[in-house]
Coordinates of C-alpha atoms in Angstrom, one line a residue:
M1 CA 0.0 -0.1 0.0
K2 CA 1.4 3.3 -1.1
P3 CA 2.0 5.9 1.7
M4 CA -0.4 8.8 2.1
A5 CA 0.4 12.2 1.1
H6 CA 1.8 14.4 3.7
L7 CA -0.8 16.4 5.6
G8 CA 1.0 17.6 8.5
V9 CA -0.9 19.2 11.6
G10 CA -4.5 20.4 11.3
I11 CA -7.6 21.4 12.9
G12 CA -11.4 20.4 12.4
W13 CA -12.8 23.5 10.8
R14 CA -16.0 24.8 12.4
P15 CA -18.2 27.9 11.6
E16 CA -17.7 29.0 15.3
I17 CA -14.0 29.1 15.0
A18 CA -13.8 29.8 11.3
D19 CA -11.9 33.2 11.7
A20 CA -9.5 31.8 14.4
V21 CA -8.7 28.8 12.1
E22 CA -7.8 31.3 9.3
R23 CA -5.4 33.1 11.5
L24 CA -3.6 30.0 13.1
S25 CA 0.1 30.0 12.2
G26 CA 1.5 27.1 10.7
L27 CA -1.7 25.3 9.9
D28 CA -1.3 22.6 7.1
W29 CA -4.8 21.4 6.6
V30 CA -8.3 21.2 7.9
E31 CA -11.1 18.8 8.1
V32 CA -14.8 19.6 7.8
V33 CA -17.9 17.6 8.7
A34 CA -19.2 16.6 5.3
E35 CA -22.9 16.9 6.0
N36 CA -22.4 20.4 7.1
V37 CA -21.3 21.8 3.8
C38 CA -23.0 22.3 0.5
P39 CA -20.7 21.7 -2.6
G40 CA -22.4 24.8 -4.5
H41 CA -22.2 27.1 -1.5
L42 CA -18.9 26.4 0.3
P43 CA -18.3 28.8 3.2
E44 CA -16.1 31.8 2.2
S45 CA -13.6 30.7 4.9
L46 CA -13.2 27.3 3.5
L47 CA -12.6 29.0 -0.2
R48 CA -10.1 31.3 1.2
L49 CA -8.2 28.4 3.0
R50 CA -8.1 26.4 -0.4
E51 CA -6.7 29.5 -2.2
R52 CA -3.9 29.5 0.3
G53 CA -3.1 26.0 -0.5
T54 CA -4.7 24.4 2.7
R55 CA -6.0 21.2 2.1
V56 CA -9.6 20.3 3.2
V57 CA -10.7 16.8 3.9
P58 CA -14.4 15.9 4.3
H59 CA -15.3 13.7 7.3
G60 CA -18.6 11.9 7.1
V61 CA -20.8 11.1 10.1
S62 CA -24.1 9.7 8.7
L63 CA -23.2 6.8 6.2
G64 CA -23.5 4.1 9.2
L65 CA -21.3 1.6 7.2
G66 CA -21.4 -0.7 10.1
G67 CA -25.2 -1.1 9.9
A68 CA -27.0 -4.0 8.6
D69 CA -28.3 -2.2 5.5
R70 CA -26.4 -1.5 2.6
P71 CA -25.1 2.1 2.1
D72 CA -27.6 4.6 1.0
P73 CA -26.5 5.7 -2.8
A74 CA -27.6 9.1 -2.2
K75 CA -25.4 9.5 0.8
L76 CA -22.4 8.2 -0.8
A77 CA -23.1 10.4 -3.9
A78 CA -23.2 13.5 -1.6
L79 CA -19.9 12.6 0.1
G80 CA -18.3 12.1 -3.4
E81 CA -19.6 15.5 -4.4
R82 CA -18.1 17.2 -1.3
A83 CA -14.8 15.3 -2.0
V84 CA -14.6 16.7 -5.5
A85 CA -15.7 20.2 -4.5
L86 CA -13.1 20.4 -2.0
G87 CA -10.5 18.9 -4.0
A88 CA -9.8 16.4 -1.2
P89 CA -7.2 13.7 -1.4
L90 CA -9.5 11.2 0.4
V91 CA -12.7 11.2 2.4
T92 CA -13.3 9.7 5.8
E93 CA -16.0 8.1 7.8
H94 CA -16.6 5.7 10.9
I95 CA -16.8 2.0 11.9
A96 CA -20.0 2.4 13.5
F97 CA -24.0 2.1 12.8
V98 CA -26.2 5.1 13.2
R99 CA -29.7 3.8 12.4
T100 CA -32.0 1.0 11.9
S101 CA -34.7 0.3 9.1
S102 CA -36.9 -2.2 11.0
P103 CA -38.0 -0.2 13.1
V104 CA -37.1 3.0 11.6
L105 CA -34.9 4.5 14.2
E106 CA -32.0 7.1 14.1
A107 CA -29.4 7.2 17.0
G108 CA -28.1 10.6 16.0
H109 CA -24.7 9.4 17.2
L110 CA -22.1 6.8 16.2
L111 CA -22.7 3.5 17.9
P112 CA -20.2 0.6 18.0
V113 CA -20.8 -2.5 15.9
P114 CA -20.4 -5.9 17.4
R115 CA -16.9 -7.5 16.9
T116 CA -18.2 -10.7 15.5
R117 CA -17.8 -12.5 11.9
D118 CA -21.4 -11.7 10.9
A119 CA -20.8 -7.9 11.8
L120 CA -17.2 -7.8 10.1
D121 CA -18.9 -9.6 6.8
V122 CA -21.4 -7.0 6.6
L123 CA -19.0 -4.2 7.2
C124 CA -16.7 -5.3 4.6
E125 CA -19.2 -5.6 2.0
N126 CA -20.6 -2.1 2.8
V127 CA -17.1 -0.6 2.6
R128 CA -16.4 -2.2 -0.8
I129 CA -19.8 -0.8 -2.0
A130 CA -18.6 2.6 -0.8
Q131 CA -15.2 2.4 -2.3
D132 CA -16.8 1.4 -5.5
A133 CA -19.0 4.7 -5.5
L134 CA -16.5 7.2 -4.1
P135 CA -14.2 9.2 -6.4
V136 CA -11.2 9.2 -4.0
P137 CA -9.9 6.7 -1.5
L138 CA -11.9 6.0 1.7
A139 CA -10.5 5.8 5.4
L140 CA -12.4 4.7 8.5
E141 CA -12.4 5.8 12.1
N142 CA -12.3 3.7 15.1
I143 CA -14.9 5.1 17.5
A144 CA -15.3 5.9 21.2
A145 CA -17.7 3.6 22.9
L146 CA -19.5 3.6 26.3
F147 CA -20.2 -0.1 26.3
S148 CA -19.4 -3.5 24.8
W149 CA -21.3 -5.9 22.9
P150 CA -21.7 -9.4 24.5
G151 CA -20.5 -12.5 22.7
E152 CA -17.7 -10.6 20.7
E153 CA -15.3 -13.0 18.8
L154 CA -12.6 -10.7 17.9
T155 CA -10.4 -8.0 19.5
E156 CA -10.3 -4.7 18.3
G157 CA -6.8 -5.1 16.6
Q158 CA -8.1 -8.3 14.9
F159 CA -11.1 -6.7 13.7
L160 CA -9.5 -3.7 12.1
T161 CA -6.7 -5.8 10.7
E162 CA -9.4 -8.1 8.9
L163 CA -11.2 -5.1 7.8
V164 CA -8.0 -3.7 5.8
E165 CA -6.9 -7.0 4.7
R166 CA -10.4 -7.7 3.1
T167 CA -11.1 -4.4 1.8
G168 CA -7.8 -2.3 1.4
V169 CA -9.4 0.6 3.2
R170 CA -7.2 2.9 5.3
L171 CA -7.7 3.8 8.8
L172 CA -8.0 6.9 10.6
I173 CA -6.9 6.1 14.1
D174 CA -8.3 8.4 16.9
V175 CA -5.9 8.2 19.8
A176 CA -8.5 10.0 22.2
N177 CA -10.9 7.2 21.3
L178 CA -8.3 4.5 22.2
H179 CA -8.0 6.2 25.7
T180 CA -12.1 6.3 25.7
N181 CA -12.2 2.6 25.2
R182 CA -9.3 1.7 27.5
V183 CA -11.5 3.5 30.4
N184 CA -14.8 2.2 29.3
R185 CA -14.1 -1.2 27.9
G186 CA -10.9 -2.0 29.5
E187 CA -8.9 -2.3 26.1
D188 CA -5.3 -1.8 25.9
P189 CA -4.4 1.0 23.5
A190 CA -0.8 -0.2 23.0
A191 CA -2.2 -3.6 22.0
V192 CA -4.2 -2.1 19.5
L193 CA -1.7 -0.2 18.0
D194 CA 0.6 -3.3 17.9
A195 CA -1.9 -5.5 16.2
I196 CA -3.1 -3.1 13.3
P197 CA -1.6 -2.5 10.0
L198 CA 0.0 0.8 10.5
E199 CA 1.1 1.1 6.7
A200 CA -2.8 1.5 6.1
L201 CA -2.9 4.6 8.4
A202 CA -4.4 7.6 6.7
Y203 CA -4.1 10.0 9.6
V204 CA -4.7 10.7 13.2
H205 CA -7.3 12.4 15.4
V206 CA -6.6 13.9 18.8
A207 CA -9.5 15.2 21.0
G208 CA -10.4 16.1 24.6
G209 CA -13.1 14.5 26.9
V210 CA -14.0 14.1 30.5
E211 CA -14.5 11.3 33.1
R212 CA -17.7 11.3 35.1
G213 CA -18.6 8.4 37.3
G214 CA -16.1 6.1 35.9
V215 CA -17.2 6.6 32.4
W216 CA -15.0 8.7 29.8
H217 CA -17.1 10.8 27.6
D218 CA -15.6 11.9 24.3
T219 CA -17.0 15.3 24.4
H220 CA -14.5 17.1 21.8
A221 CA -15.3 20.1 24.2
H222 CA -12.6 19.9 26.7
P223 CA -8.8 20.4 26.3
V224 CA -6.6 17.5 25.0
P225 CA -5.4 15.6 28.2
P226 CA -1.7 14.4 28.7
V227 CA -2.7 11.0 28.7
V228 CA -4.0 11.3 25.1
L229 CA -0.9 13.1 24.0
D230 CA 1.0 10.3 25.5
L231 CA -1.0 8.0 23.2
L232 CA -0.2 10.0 20.3
A233 CA 3.5 9.5 21.2
E234 CA 3.0 5.8 21.5
L235 CA 1.7 5.8 18.0
R236 CA 4.5 8.1 16.8
S237 CA 7.2 5.8 18.1
R238 CA 5.8 3.0 15.8
V239 CA 5.1 5.2 12.6
E240 CA 5.3 8.6 11.5
P241 CA 1.8 9.7 10.6
A242 CA 1.1 11.5 7.4
G243 CA -1.2 13.9 9.4
V244 CA -2.5 14.6 12.8
L245 CA -5.8 16.6 13.4
L246 CA -7.2 18.4 16.6
E247 CA -10.9 18.1 16.9
R248 CA -13.2 20.5 18.7
D249 CA -16.8 20.6 18.6
D250 CA -18.1 22.6 21.3
D251 CA -17.4 25.0 24.3
F252 CA -14.6 26.6 22.0
P253 CA -11.7 28.0 23.8
P254 CA -9.7 31.4 22.8
E255 CA -7.8 31.4 19.8
A256 CA -4.5 31.3 21.8
E257 CA -5.7 28.1 23.6
L258 CA -6.4 26.3 20.1
A259 CA -3.0 27.5 19.1
G260 CA -1.4 26.0 22.3
E261 CA -3.0 22.8 21.7
L262 CA -1.8 22.5 18.1
T263 CA 1.7 23.4 19.1
A264 CA 1.8 20.5 21.9
I265 CA 0.5 18.3 19.1
R266 CA 3.3 19.4 16.8
A267 CA 5.9 18.9 19.5
V268 CA 4.9 15.3 20.0
V269 CA 4.8 14.6 16.3
T270 CA 8.4 16.2 15.6
A271 CA 9.8 14.9 18.8
G272 CA 10.5 11.6 17.2
A273 CA 11.6 13.1 13.9
G274 CA 14.9 11.6 12.9
T275 CA 14.5 8.5 14.9
P276 CA 13.8 5.1 13.3
V277 CA 10.3 3.8 13.2
A278 CA 9.1 0.2 12.6
P279 CA 9.0 -0.3 8.9
T280 CA 5.5 -1.0 7.5
A281 CA 4.4 -4.5 6.2
A282 CA 4.9 -3.4 2.7
G283 CA 8.6 -2.9 3.4
S284 CA 8.4 1.0 3.0
G285 CA 10.1 3.4 5.2
T286 CA 8.2 6.2 7.0
A287 CA 5.1 7.6 5.4
G288 CA 6.5 11.1 5.6
T289 CA 9.8 10.1 3.7
E290 CA 8.2 8.4 0.7
A291 CA 5.5 11.1 0.6
A292 CA 8.3 13.8 0.3
A293 CA 9.5 12.1 -2.8
D294 CA 5.9 11.8 -4.3
P295 CA 4.0 14.8 -3.1
D296 CA 0.6 13.5 -4.0
P297 CA 0.6 9.8 -4.2
V298 CA -2.5 8.0 -5.2
A299 CA -3.6 5.1 -2.9
E300 CA -3.0 1.7 -4.4
P301 CA -5.3 -0.9 -3.7
H302 CA -4.4 -3.2 -0.7
P303 CA -4.2 -6.8 -2.2
V304 CA -7.4 -8.4 -0.9
A305 CA -9.0 -11.6 -1.0
E306 CA -11.9 -12.3 -3.6
P307 CA -15.0 -10.9 -1.8
H308 CA -18.0 -13.2 -1.3
P309 CA -21.6 -11.9 -1.2
V310 CA -23.0 -11.6 2.3
A311 CA -26.0 -13.8 2.9
E312 CA -29.2 -12.2 3.6
S313 CA -29.5 -14.2 6.7
T314 CA -26.3 -12.6 8.0
R315 CA -27.7 -9.1 7.4
T316 CA -30.8 -10.1 9.0
R317 CA -29.0 -11.3 12.2
V318 CA -27.0 -8.3 12.6
A319 CA -30.1 -6.0 11.8
L320 CA -32.0 -7.8 14.7
G321 CA -29.1 -7.2 17.2
Q322 CA -28.7 -3.7 16.2
A323 CA -32.5 -2.9 16.2
A324 CA -33.0 -4.4 19.9
L325 CA -30.1 -2.3 21.2
L326 CA -31.1 1.0 19.5
S327 CA -34.7 0.4 20.5
A328 CA -33.4 0.1 24.1
L329 CA -31.4 3.3 23.7
V330 CA -33.9 5.7 22.2
A331 CA -37.5 3.9 22.6
G332 CA -37.2 2.7 26.2
T333 CA -37.7 -1.0 25.3
P334 CA -35.9 -3.6 27.6
V335 CA -32.1 -3.9 27.3
P336 CA -31.1 -7.0 25.3
E337 CA -29.5 -9.8 27.4
G338 CA -25.8 -9.5 27.9
F339 CA -25.4 -5.9 27.9
D340 CA -24.3 -3.8 30.9
R341 CA -27.6 -2.2 31.8
R342 CA -26.1 0.7 33.7
R343 CA -23.8 1.6 30.9
I344 CA -26.8 1.4 28.3
R345 CA -28.7 3.7 30.6
V346 CA -25.8 6.1 30.4
Q347 CA -25.6 5.9 26.8
A348 CA -29.3 6.6 26.3
R349 CA -29.1 9.8 28.7
A350 CA -26.2 10.8 26.6
L351 CA -28.2 10.4 23.4
A352 CA -31.1 12.2 24.5
A353 CA -28.9 15.0 25.8
K354 CA -27.1 15.2 22.4
R355 CA -30.4 15.3 20.5
A356 CA -31.6 18.1 22.5
D357 CA -28.4 20.1 22.0
V358 CA -28.4 19.6 18.3
V359 CA -32.1 20.4 17.9
A360 CA -31.5 23.8 19.9
K361 CA -28.7 24.5 17.4
V362 CA -30.7 23.7 14.3
A363 CA -33.9 25.5 15.7
P364 CA -32.4 28.2 18.0
E365 CA -35.9 29.8 18.2
L366 CA -37.3 26.9 20.2
P367 CA -35.5 27.7 23.5
V368 CA -36.4 31.5 23.1
I369 CA -40.2 30.7 22.6
L370 CA -40.2 28.1 25.5
G371 CA -38.8 30.5 27.8
G372 CA -35.0 29.8 27.9
P373 CA -32.5 26.8 27.8
D374 CA -33.9 25.1 30.9
P375 CA -37.6 25.0 30.2
Y376 CA -36.6 24.0 26.6
R377 CA -34.4 21.1 27.8
E378 CA -37.0 19.8 30.2
A379 CA -39.7 19.9 27.6
F380 CA -37.6 18.3 25.0
L381 CA -36.1 15.3 27.2
S382 CA -39.7 14.6 28.3
Y383 CA -40.8 14.5 24.5
A384 CA -37.7 12.2 23.7
K385 CA -38.7 9.6 26.2
S386 CA -41.7 8.5 24.1
R387 CA -40.7 9.9 20.6
P388 CA -37.6 8.3 19.2
M389 CA -35.9 10.1 16.2
T390 CA -36.7 8.6 12.8
S391 CA -35.2 11.0 10.5
G392 CA -32.9 14.0 10.9
Y393 CA -32.4 16.8 13.4
R394 CA -34.6 19.3 11.4
R395 CA -37.4 17.0 11.2
D396 CA -37.1 16.3 14.9
A397 CA -37.3 19.8 15.6
L398 CA -40.6 20.2 13.7
D399 CA -41.9 17.0 15.4
F400 CA -41.0 18.3 18.9
A401 CA -42.9 21.5 18.1
E402 CA -45.7 19.6 16.8
D403 CA -46.0 17.4 19.8
L404 CA -46.1 20.4 22.1
L405 CA -49.0 21.9 20.0
I406 CA -51.1 18.6 20.1
R407 CA -50.7 18.9 23.9
D408 CA -51.7 22.5 24.1
L409 CA -48.2 23.5 25.1
P410 CA -46.6 25.8 26.0
A411 CA -49.2 26.9 28.5
D412 CA -48.6 30.7 27.9
P413 CA -51.0 31.5 25.0
A414 CA -48.7 34.1 23.6
A415 CA -45.8 31.5 23.6
R416 CA -48.2 28.9 22.0
R417 CA -49.0 31.4 19.3
R418 CA -45.4 32.2 18.4
L419 CA -44.5 28.3 18.3
T420 CA -47.7 27.8 16.0
T421 CA -46.3 30.4 13.7
W422 CA -42.9 28.9 13.8
W423 CA -44.2 25.3 13.0
R424 CA -46.5 26.5 10.3
D425 CA -43.8 28.5 8.6
R426 CA -41.4 25.5 8.4
A427 CA -44.0 22.7 8.1
G428 CA -45.9 24.5 5.3
A429 CA -49.2 23.3 7.1
K430 CA -51.9 24.3 9.5
P431 CA -51.6 23.3 13.1
P432 CA -53.7 19.9 13.6
R433 CA -57.3 20.5 14.8
R434 CA -58.2 19.7 18.3
I435 CA -59.9 16.4 17.4
V436 CA -56.7 15.5 15.3
R437 CA -54.6 16.3 18.3
W438 CA -56.8 14.0 20.5
A439 CA -56.5 11.2 18.0
R440 CA -52.8 11.2 17.6
T441 CA -52.5 11.4 21.4
L442 CA -54.7 8.4 21.9
S443 CA -52.8 6.7 19.0
G444 CA -49.5 7.3 20.8
R445 CA -50.7 6.0 24.1
A446 CA -51.9 2.9 22.5
A447 CA -48.7 2.3 20.8

């Protein structure tokens, strides 16, 4: 496998810090959440960065390649369009599932796939479908998890290694996620790094989090802790990564603090410069050395075994397991046998809280209409207990508003009129009549 083009040290581009990102000294590249940009209307900040020669890599979050269903062609096409519009050398996604089709449920979050033969077979076929549809190479990220699946047959290292061997896909290794899984699932990050094919490494993520009650939450809203930088150094002792990127998604610090974190990351990466690292399985030297001779190498396919179609019975088994878990997380059904019930409750609360936060960002008028962040959050979490998300966050915001109106809420008539206007302007319909509200309420109770 040919080494990746050199990327250097970068940061996740977010609209909230766009100006600061443009001013950061020595920034080599940025990564953008693919679903947050439109190819025909790229933000001016991204266009200016591209004009300066800063590379931009789209990072998808909604494909759900670890799900039981085959990838959505429309989502694949959209991801490919963004790669072309940004002139990206590759696109990245996650080893995760995010939805189920029977029942139709959306997690709104990246959930771990079981490390079983069935799940690996499904993932590999989905990855091959994605690779055939995308115009640039694909790399997949290991995710952070709050819980483990019962009955797993492979370690993380074995799972990732077989994935690469069977598909030729590249890996995006998030060292913060390795730390998360050490705390939450008792996994040894060094063992993972020792086991995986580092010649397949595309680049590395670094991020912050926080520990609460013995559970590590990968928040991307806290400073990068020393323990994560130590893991970056562990990885650097084995291979010279083509790129390292700082992720920050919320509670953005001052510009100087962002610059300081990038400096600390750069110091770890360059500390090992000039020291020997283990050769890759392909017999090459470091990725950075070869990439310097070939400034923009094209990824060569990793030699893979002839794929065999996945039996529908295999997909069905994976689908049943994922549906039972996701239903427990977002619809309040019983926790499937073998899962840590306490961890599932923690994950369910985290999903509901994230859903409330994202809806508030998508529809910032709702907290204002409902009297502030606290009344909004209380109302939304109550709604979420009985109304799992079945589509995107914008649809969720409309459904939440409609649910309030059906129940003649908010109690203040003026606020209810404002909510009615807000809902009607976006839904393009009249609010349900009282008899329709009663019928829907009764139907919901019966269900």
